[in-house]
Short mmCIF file of C-alpha atoms in Angstrom, two decimals:
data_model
loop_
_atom_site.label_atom_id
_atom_site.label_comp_id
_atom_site.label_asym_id
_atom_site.label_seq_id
_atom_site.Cartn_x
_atom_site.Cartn_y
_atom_site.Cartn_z
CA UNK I 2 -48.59 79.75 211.10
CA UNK I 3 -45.04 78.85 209.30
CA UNK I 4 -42.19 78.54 211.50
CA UNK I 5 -39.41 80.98 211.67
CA UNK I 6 -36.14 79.83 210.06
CA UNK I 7 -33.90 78.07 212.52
CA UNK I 8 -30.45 80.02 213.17
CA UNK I 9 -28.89 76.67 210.83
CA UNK I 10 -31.53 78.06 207.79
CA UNK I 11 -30.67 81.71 208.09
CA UNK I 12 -26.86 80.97 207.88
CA UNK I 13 -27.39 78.62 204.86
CA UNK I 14 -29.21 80.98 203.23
CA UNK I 15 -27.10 83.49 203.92
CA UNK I 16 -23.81 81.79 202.58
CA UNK I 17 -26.56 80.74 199.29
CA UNK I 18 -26.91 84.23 198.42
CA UNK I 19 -22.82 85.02 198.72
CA UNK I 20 -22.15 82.23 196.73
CA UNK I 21 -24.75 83.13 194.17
CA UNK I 22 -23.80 86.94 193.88
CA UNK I 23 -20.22 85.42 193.48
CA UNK I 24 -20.22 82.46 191.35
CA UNK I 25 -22.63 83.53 188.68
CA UNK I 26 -20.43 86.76 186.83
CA UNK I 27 -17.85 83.99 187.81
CA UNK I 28 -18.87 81.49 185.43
CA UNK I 29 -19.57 84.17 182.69
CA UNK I 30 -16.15 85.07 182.59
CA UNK I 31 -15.08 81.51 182.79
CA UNK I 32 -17.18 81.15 179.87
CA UNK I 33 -16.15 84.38 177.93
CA UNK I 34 -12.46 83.31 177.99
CA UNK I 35 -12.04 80.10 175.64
CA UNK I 36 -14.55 82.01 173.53
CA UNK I 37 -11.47 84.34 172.24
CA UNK I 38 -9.93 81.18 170.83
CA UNK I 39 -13.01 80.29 169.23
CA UNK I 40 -13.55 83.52 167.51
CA UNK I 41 -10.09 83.46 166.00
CA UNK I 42 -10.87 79.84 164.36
CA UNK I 43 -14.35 81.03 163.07
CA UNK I 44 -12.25 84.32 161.36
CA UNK I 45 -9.05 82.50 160.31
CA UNK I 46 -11.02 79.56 158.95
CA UNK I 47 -12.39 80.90 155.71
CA UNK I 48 -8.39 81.58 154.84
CA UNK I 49 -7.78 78.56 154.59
CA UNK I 50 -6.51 74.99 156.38
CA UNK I 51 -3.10 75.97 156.56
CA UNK I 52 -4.09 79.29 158.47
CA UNK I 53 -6.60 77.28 160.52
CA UNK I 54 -4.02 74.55 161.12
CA UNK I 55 -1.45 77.21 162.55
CA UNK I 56 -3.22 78.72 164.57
CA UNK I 57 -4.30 75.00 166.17
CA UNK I 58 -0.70 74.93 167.32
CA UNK I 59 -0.20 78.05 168.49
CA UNK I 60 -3.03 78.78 170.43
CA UNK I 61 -2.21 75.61 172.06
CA UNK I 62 1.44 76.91 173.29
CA UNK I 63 -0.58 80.00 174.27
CA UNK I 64 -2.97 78.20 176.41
CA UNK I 65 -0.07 76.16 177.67
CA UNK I 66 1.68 79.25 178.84
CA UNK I 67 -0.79 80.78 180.09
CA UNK I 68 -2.53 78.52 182.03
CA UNK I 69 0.53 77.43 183.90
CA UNK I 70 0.87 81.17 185.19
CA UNK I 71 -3.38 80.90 186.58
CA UNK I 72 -1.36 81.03 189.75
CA UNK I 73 -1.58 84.60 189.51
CA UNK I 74 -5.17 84.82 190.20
CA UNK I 75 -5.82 81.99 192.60
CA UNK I 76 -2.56 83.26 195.00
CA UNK I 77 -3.73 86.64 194.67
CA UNK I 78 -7.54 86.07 195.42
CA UNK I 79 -7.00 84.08 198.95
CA UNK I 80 -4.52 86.70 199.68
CA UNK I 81 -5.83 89.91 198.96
CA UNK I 82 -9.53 88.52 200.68
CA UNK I 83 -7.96 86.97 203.47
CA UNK I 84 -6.69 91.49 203.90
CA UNK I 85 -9.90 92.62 203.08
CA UNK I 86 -11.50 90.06 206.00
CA UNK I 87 -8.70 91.99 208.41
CA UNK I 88 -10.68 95.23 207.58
CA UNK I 89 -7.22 96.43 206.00
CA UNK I 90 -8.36 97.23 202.42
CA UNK I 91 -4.86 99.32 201.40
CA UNK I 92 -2.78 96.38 202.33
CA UNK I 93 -5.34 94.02 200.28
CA UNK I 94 -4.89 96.80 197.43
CA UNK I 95 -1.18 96.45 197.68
CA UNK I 96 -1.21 93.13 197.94
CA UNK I 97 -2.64 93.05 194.92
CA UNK I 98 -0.10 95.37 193.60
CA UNK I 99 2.30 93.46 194.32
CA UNK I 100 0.68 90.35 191.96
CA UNK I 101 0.17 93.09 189.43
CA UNK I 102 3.86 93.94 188.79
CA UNK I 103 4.89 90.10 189.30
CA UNK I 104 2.36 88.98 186.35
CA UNK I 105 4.15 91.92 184.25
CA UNK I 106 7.52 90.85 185.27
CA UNK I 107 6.76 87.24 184.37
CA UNK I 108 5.04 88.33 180.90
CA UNK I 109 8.29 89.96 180.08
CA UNK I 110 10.44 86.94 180.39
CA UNK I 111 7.58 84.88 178.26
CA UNK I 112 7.83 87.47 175.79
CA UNK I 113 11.87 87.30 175.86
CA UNK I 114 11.90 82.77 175.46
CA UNK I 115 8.99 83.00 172.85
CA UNK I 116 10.12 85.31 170.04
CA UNK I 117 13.79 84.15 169.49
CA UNK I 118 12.51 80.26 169.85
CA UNK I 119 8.66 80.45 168.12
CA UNK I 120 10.07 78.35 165.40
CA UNK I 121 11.56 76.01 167.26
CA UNK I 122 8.96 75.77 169.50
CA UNK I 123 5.98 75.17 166.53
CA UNK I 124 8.15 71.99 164.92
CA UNK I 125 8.27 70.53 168.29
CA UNK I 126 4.49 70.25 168.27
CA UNK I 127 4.89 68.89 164.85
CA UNK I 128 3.30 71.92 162.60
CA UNK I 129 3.27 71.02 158.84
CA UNK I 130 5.39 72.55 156.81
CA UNK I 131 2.09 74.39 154.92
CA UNK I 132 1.25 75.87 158.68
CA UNK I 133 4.53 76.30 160.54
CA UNK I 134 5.00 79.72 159.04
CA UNK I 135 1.32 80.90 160.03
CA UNK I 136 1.77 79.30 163.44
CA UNK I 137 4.89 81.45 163.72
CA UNK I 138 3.23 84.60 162.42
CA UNK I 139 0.50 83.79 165.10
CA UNK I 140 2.69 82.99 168.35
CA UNK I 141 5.02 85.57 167.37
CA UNK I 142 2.66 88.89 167.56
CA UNK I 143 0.14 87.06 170.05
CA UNK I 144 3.37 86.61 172.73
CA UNK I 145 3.31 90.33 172.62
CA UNK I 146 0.02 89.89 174.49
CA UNK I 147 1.12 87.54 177.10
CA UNK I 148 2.16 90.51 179.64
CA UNK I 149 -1.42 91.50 179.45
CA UNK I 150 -2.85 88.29 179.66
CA UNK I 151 -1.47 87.92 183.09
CA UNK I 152 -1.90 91.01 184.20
CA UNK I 153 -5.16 90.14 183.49
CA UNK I 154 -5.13 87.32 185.55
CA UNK I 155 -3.73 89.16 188.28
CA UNK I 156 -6.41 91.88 188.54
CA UNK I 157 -9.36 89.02 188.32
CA UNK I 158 -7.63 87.75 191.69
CA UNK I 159 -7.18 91.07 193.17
CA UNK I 160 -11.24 92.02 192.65
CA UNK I 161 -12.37 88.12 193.71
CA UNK I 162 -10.66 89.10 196.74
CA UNK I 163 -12.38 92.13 196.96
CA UNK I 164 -15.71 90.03 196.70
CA UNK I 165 -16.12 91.49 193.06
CA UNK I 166 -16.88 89.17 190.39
CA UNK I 167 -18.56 91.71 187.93
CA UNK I 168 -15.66 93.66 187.10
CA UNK I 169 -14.21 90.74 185.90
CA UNK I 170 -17.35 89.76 183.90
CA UNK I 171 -18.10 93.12 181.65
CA UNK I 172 -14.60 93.18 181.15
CA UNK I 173 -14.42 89.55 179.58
CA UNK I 174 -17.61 90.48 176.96
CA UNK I 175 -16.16 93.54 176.28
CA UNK I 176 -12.72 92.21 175.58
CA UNK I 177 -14.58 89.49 173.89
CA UNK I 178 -16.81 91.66 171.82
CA UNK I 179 -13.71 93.74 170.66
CA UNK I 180 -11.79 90.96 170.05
CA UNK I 181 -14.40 89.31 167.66
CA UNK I 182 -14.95 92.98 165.61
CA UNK I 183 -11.08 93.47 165.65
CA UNK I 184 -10.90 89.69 163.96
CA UNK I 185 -13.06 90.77 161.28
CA UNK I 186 -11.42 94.32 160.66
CA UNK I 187 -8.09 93.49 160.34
CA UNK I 188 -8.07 89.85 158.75
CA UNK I 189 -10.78 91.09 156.23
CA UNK I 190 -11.04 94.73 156.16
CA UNK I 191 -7.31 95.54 156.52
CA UNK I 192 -6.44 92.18 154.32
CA UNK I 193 -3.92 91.44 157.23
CA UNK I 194 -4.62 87.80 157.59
CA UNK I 195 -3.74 85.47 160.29
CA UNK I 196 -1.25 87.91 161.56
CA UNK I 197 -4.62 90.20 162.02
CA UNK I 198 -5.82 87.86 163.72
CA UNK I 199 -3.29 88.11 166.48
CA UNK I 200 -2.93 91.87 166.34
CA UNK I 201 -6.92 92.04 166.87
CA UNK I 202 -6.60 89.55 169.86
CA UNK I 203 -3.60 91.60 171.43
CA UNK I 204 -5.10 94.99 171.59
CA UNK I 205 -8.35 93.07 173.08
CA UNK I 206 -6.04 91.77 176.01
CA UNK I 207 -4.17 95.39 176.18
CA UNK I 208 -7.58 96.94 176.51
CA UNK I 209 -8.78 94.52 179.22
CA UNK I 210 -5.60 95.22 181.14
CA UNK I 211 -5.71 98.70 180.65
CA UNK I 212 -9.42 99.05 182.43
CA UNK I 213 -8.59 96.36 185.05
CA UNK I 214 -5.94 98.72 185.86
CA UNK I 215 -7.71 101.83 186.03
CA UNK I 216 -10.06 100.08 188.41
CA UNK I 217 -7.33 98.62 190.61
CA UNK I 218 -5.21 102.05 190.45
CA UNK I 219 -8.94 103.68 191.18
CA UNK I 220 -9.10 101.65 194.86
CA UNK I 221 -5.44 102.59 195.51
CA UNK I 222 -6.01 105.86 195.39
CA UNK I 223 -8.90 105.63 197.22
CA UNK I 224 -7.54 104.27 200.22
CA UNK I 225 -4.05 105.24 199.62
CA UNK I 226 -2.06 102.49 199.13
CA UNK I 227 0.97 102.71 196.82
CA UNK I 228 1.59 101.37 193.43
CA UNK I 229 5.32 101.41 193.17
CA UNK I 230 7.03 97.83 192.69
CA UNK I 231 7.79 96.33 196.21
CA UNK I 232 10.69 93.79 196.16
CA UNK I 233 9.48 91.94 199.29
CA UNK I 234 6.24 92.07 198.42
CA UNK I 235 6.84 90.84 194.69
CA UNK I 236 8.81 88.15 196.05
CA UNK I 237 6.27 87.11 198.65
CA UNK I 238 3.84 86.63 195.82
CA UNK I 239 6.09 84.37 193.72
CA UNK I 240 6.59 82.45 197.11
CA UNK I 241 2.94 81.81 197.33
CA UNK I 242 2.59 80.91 193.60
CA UNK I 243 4.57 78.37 193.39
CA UNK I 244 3.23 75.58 194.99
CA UNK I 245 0.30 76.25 192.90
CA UNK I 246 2.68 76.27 190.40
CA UNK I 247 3.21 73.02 191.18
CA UNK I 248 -0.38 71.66 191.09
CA UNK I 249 -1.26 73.00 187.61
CA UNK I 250 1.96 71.76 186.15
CA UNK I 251 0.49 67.85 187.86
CA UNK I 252 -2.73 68.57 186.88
CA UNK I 253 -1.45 69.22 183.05
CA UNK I 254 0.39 66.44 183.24
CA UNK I 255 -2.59 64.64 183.93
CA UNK I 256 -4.38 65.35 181.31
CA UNK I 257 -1.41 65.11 178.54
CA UNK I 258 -0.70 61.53 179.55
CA UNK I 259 -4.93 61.26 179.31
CA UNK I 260 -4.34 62.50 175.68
CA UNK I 261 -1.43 60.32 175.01
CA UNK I 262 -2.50 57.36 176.01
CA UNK I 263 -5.97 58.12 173.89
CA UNK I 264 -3.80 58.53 170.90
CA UNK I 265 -2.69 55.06 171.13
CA UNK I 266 -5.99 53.41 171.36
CA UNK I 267 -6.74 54.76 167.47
CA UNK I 268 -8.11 57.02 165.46
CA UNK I 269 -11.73 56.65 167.15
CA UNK I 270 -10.77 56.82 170.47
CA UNK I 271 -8.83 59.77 170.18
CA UNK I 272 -11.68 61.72 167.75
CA UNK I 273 -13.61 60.60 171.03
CA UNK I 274 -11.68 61.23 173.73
CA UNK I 275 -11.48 65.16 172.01
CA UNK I 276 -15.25 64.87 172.39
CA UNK I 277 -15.68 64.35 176.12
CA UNK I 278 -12.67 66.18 177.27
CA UNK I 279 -13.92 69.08 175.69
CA UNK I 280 -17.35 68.30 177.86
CA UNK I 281 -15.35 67.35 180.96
CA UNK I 282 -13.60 71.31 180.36
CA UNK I 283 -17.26 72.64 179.99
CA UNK I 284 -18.78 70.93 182.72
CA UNK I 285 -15.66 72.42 184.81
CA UNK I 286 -16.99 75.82 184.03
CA UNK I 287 -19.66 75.56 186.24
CA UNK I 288 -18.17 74.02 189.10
CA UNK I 289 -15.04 76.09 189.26
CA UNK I 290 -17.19 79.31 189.42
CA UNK I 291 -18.46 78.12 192.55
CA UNK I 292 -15.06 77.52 193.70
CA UNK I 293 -13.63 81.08 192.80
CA UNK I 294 -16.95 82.27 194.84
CA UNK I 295 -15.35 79.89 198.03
CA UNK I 296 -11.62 81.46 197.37
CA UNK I 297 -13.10 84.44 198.17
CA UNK I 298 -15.51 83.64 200.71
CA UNK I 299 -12.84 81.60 202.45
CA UNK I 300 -9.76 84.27 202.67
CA UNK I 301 -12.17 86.49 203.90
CA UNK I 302 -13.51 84.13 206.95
CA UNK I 303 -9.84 83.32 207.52
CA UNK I 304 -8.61 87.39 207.51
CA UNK I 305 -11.56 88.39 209.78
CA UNK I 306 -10.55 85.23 211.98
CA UNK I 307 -13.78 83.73 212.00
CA UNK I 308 -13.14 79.66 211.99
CA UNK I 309 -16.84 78.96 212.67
CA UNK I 310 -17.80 80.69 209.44
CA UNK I 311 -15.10 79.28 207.35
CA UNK I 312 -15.93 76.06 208.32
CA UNK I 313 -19.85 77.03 207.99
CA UNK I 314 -19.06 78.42 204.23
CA UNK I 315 -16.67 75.31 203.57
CA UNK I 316 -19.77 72.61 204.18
CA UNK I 317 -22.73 74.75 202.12
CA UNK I 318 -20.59 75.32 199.27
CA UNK I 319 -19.94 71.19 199.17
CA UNK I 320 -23.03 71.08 199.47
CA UNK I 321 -23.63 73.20 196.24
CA UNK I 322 -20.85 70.73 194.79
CA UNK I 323 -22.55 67.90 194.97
CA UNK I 324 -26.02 69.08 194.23
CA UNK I 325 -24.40 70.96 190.71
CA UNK I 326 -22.82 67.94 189.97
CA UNK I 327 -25.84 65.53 190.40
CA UNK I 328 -27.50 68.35 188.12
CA UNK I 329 -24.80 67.99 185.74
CA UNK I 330 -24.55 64.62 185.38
CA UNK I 331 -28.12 64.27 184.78
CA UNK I 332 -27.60 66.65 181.98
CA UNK I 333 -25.15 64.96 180.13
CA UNK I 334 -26.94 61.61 179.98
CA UNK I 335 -30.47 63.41 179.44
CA UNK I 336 -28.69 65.70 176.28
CA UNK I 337 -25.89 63.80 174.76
CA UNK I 338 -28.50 62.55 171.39
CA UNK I 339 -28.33 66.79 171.21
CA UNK I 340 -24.80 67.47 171.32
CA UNK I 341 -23.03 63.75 170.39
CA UNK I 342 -24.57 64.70 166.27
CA UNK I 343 -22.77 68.17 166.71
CA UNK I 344 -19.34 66.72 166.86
CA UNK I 345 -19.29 63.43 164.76
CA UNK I 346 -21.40 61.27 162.72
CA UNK I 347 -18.86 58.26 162.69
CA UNK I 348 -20.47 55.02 164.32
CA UNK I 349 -17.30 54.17 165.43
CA UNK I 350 -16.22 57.40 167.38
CA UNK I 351 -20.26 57.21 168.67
CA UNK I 352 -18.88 54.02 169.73
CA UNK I 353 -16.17 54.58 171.88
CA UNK I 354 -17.88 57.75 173.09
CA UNK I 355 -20.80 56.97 174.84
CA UNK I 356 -19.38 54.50 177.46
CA UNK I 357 -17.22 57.24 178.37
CA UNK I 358 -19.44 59.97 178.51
CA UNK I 359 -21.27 57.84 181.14
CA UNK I 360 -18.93 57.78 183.32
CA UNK I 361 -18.08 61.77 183.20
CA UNK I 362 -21.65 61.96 184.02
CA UNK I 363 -21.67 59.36 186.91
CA UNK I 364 -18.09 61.29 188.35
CA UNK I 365 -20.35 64.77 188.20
CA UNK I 366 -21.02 64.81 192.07
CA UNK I 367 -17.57 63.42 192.72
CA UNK I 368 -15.63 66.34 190.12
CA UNK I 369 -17.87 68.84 192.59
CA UNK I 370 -16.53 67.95 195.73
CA UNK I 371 -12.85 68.21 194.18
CA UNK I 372 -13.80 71.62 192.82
CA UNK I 373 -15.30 73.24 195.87
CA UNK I 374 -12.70 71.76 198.33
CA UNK I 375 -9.87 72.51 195.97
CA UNK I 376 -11.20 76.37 196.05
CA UNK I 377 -11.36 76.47 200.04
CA UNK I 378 -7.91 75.17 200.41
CA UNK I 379 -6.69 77.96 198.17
CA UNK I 380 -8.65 80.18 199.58
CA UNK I 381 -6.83 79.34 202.74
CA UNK I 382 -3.25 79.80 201.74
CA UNK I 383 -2.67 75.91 201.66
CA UNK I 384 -0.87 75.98 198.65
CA UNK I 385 1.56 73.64 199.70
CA UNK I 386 -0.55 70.96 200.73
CA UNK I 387 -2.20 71.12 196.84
CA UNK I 388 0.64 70.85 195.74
CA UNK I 389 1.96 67.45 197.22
CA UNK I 390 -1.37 66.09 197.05
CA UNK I 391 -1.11 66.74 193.04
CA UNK I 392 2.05 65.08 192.74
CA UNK I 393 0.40 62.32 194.93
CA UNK I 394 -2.31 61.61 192.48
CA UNK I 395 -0.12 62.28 189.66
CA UNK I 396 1.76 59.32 190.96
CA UNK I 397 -1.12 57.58 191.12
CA UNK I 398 -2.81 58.07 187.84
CA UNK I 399 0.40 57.49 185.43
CA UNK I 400 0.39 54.23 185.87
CA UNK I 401 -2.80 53.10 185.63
CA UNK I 402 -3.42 55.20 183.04
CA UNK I 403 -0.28 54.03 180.93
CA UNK I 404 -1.90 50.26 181.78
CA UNK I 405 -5.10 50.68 179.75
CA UNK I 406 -3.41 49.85 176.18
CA UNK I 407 -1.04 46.92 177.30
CA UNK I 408 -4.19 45.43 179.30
CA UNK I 409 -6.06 45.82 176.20
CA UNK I 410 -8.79 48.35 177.98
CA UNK I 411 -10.35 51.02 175.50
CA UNK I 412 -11.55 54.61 176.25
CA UNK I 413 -13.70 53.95 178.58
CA UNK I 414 -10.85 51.81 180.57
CA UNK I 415 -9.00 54.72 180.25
CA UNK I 416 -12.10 57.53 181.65
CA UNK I 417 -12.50 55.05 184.48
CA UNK I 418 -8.86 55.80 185.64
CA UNK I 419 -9.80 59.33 185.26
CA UNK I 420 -12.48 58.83 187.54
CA UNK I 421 -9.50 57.09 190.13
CA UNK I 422 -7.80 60.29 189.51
CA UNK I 423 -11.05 62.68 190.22
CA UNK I 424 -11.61 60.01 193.52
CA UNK I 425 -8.11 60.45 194.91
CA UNK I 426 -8.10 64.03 194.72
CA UNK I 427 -11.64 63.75 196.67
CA UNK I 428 -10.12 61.88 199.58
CA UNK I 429 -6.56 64.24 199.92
CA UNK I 430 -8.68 67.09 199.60
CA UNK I 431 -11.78 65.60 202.30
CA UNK I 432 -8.73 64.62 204.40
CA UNK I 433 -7.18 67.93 204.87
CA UNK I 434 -10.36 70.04 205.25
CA UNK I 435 -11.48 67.51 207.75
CA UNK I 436 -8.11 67.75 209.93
CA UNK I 437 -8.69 71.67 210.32
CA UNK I 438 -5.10 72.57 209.66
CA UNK I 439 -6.15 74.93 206.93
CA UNK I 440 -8.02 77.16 209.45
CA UNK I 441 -5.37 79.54 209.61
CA UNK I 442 -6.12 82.98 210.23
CA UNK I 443 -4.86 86.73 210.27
CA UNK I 444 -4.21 89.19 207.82
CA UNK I 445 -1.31 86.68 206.36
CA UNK I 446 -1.21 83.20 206.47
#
């Protein structure tokens, strides 16, 4: 007769199916996201390699500027669970409010740099003089997005901390699906070119704004909680944002110096080090879904006051870190004569590449640790803490990093100090969650 789970089994399977019911719509809106981007290349391609060429730069200020604002959804997740653990779901809502009208205030001001200083901003990344004025056209209209964008990315945070991660993922195909037949209309149909482009992507963002709205303005109503702009509450947002702030700006910096220092290795080494940071982003996919899913999970431990189960959640999601990135890794060694033909044919780029996709795929189980552990601590409010531990490895990496060319080290010299990078975050992350200080709890941290 099979034994009846032990009490250790039921609350591991338990936190399995949370993490599950969480992290999977996760990842598919993780997923959905660059695939706006990708669209816009397929469409703008067949105009032409100026077109194509413009829109390479300014969807890469676009990412830039967006990205550094992801703040908006990470603060806004641990606080509006760490509410809905207190049991008080109109503050969570206004919470999230509050993160709402910050993302619109901050899209505003992006909108206000980018338009007067677009050209100035595209021949600082060096656009041709054949694709500066499409990269113009582009950044120009698509900055009239940007206040949806993050409004976007405030709403994702305000439903993660409401434990919902499916909102978030029929919006993201729907916005994608309209996105891709907007492309086609209004580059082709409407003959509006590139600049359809961006008008096609920016009603796609104002649409997915626009629902994520109605759903949050839906639960405020519900449970009466108010939607007017609160100054103290705006402000306390911003306050919490910015040492994450801080830690994307490190982590960018990161992986710019990554790129620079590629760039001086040579033509090969660069073509490769495209290849496998593109990987390294994919493979991120699926561990930072599972760290949304502990964001959640976390805040809402914390807000119910419930140490034993943060601490419970905290060591099976690691666990799920390190399993996904054995899983991964194994992947990447067991498929790379599938995907390495898809991106170059040049023995000398397959050359530098393959080294340094082996060690991506050794740092798997390492790069899920950081994830998951990165994800409680924000889930916890320790913003702070991420953020000096950034600059920390920051300070680390640079230099080591800047080292490989003078020491005459290649890419794979190069992915190895990568790896330094991925193992120092590891220890200031193990550090802190083993010292218990983040196991703060209440309604705010």
């Amino acid at each position: 007769m099979p034994q009846a789970p032990t009490r250790e089994q039921r609350s591991a399977r338990r936190h399995d199916r949370e993490i599950i019911a969480l992290a999977v719509p996760a990842f598919g809106a993780l997923v959905a996201e660059p695939l706006f981007v990708m669209v816009d290349s397929a469409v703008i391609g067949h105009l032409g390699t100026p077109q194509l060429a413009g829109l390479g730069v300014a969807a890469a200020l676009l990412t830039t500027a967006v990205s550094i604002f992801v703040f908006l959804a990470y603060a806004t997740t641990a606080a509006v669970a760490r509410r809905v653990g207190a049991g008080d779901l109109p503050a969570a809502i206004r919470q999230g409010m509050d993160g709402i009208w910050l993302a619109l205030l901050l899209g505003a001001a992006v909108i206000a740099v980018v338009l007067p200083t677009a050209p100035a901003l595209i021949d600082l990344f060096g656009a041709s003089s054949t694709a500066a004025p499409y990269a113009v056209t582009y950044l120009r209209i698509s900055a009239l997005g940007i206040p949806a964008m993050l409004i976007v990315l405030a709403a994702t945070g305000v439903l993660r901390g409401l434990q919902d991660t499916r909102t978030p993922l029929y919006v993201a195909v729907g916005g994608f699906a309209a996105n891709a037949a907007l492309n086609i209309t209004l580059v082709y149909g409407a003959g509006l070119g590139i600049a359809g482009s961006a008008w096609g992507t920016v009603i796609a963002q104002c649409a997915m704004a626009a629902v994520y709205l109605a759903v949050v303005i839906r639960g405020a109503r519900r449970h009466g909680a108010s939607l007017r702009p609160d100054a103290a509450g705006i402000r306390a947002c911003a306050q919490a944002g910015a040492p994450l702030l801080v830690r994307t700006l490190s982590l960018r910096a990161v992986l710019m110096i990554a790129t620079g220092v590629a760039a001086r290795l040579g033509d090969a080494d660069i073509a490769a080090h495209q290849i496998v940071l593109t990987l390294w982003s994919l493979l991120s996919f699926a561990l930072d879904a599972i760290a949304i899913a502990g964001q959640a999970i976390i805040g809402r431990y914390l807000g119910a006051a419930d140490t034993d189960g943060a601490r419970a959640a905290c060591r099976r999601m690691v666990q799920w870190g390190i399993a996904s990135g054995v899983v991964l890794g194994v992947l990447v060694v067991a498929a790379r004569p599938l995907f390495i033909p898809l991106f170059t044919t040049d023995p000398a780029v397959h050359g530098a590449l393959l080294p340094a996709l082996l060690v991506v795929a050794l740092t798997q189980p390492v790069a899920g640790v950081v994830f998951i552990l990165d994800g409680v601590l924000m889930g916890a409010g320790d913003g702070p803490y991420l953020a000096w531990a950034m600059l920390l490895v920051l300070a680390v990496f640079a230099p080591v990093a800047l080292l490989v060319p003078t020491l005459g080290g290649g890419l794979t010299a190069l992915w190895w100090a990568m790896a330094l990078m991925m193992a120092v975050r590891m220890a200031t992350l193990w550090l802190r969650t083993r010292s218990g200080r983040w196991l703060v709890t209440g309604a705010t941290r």
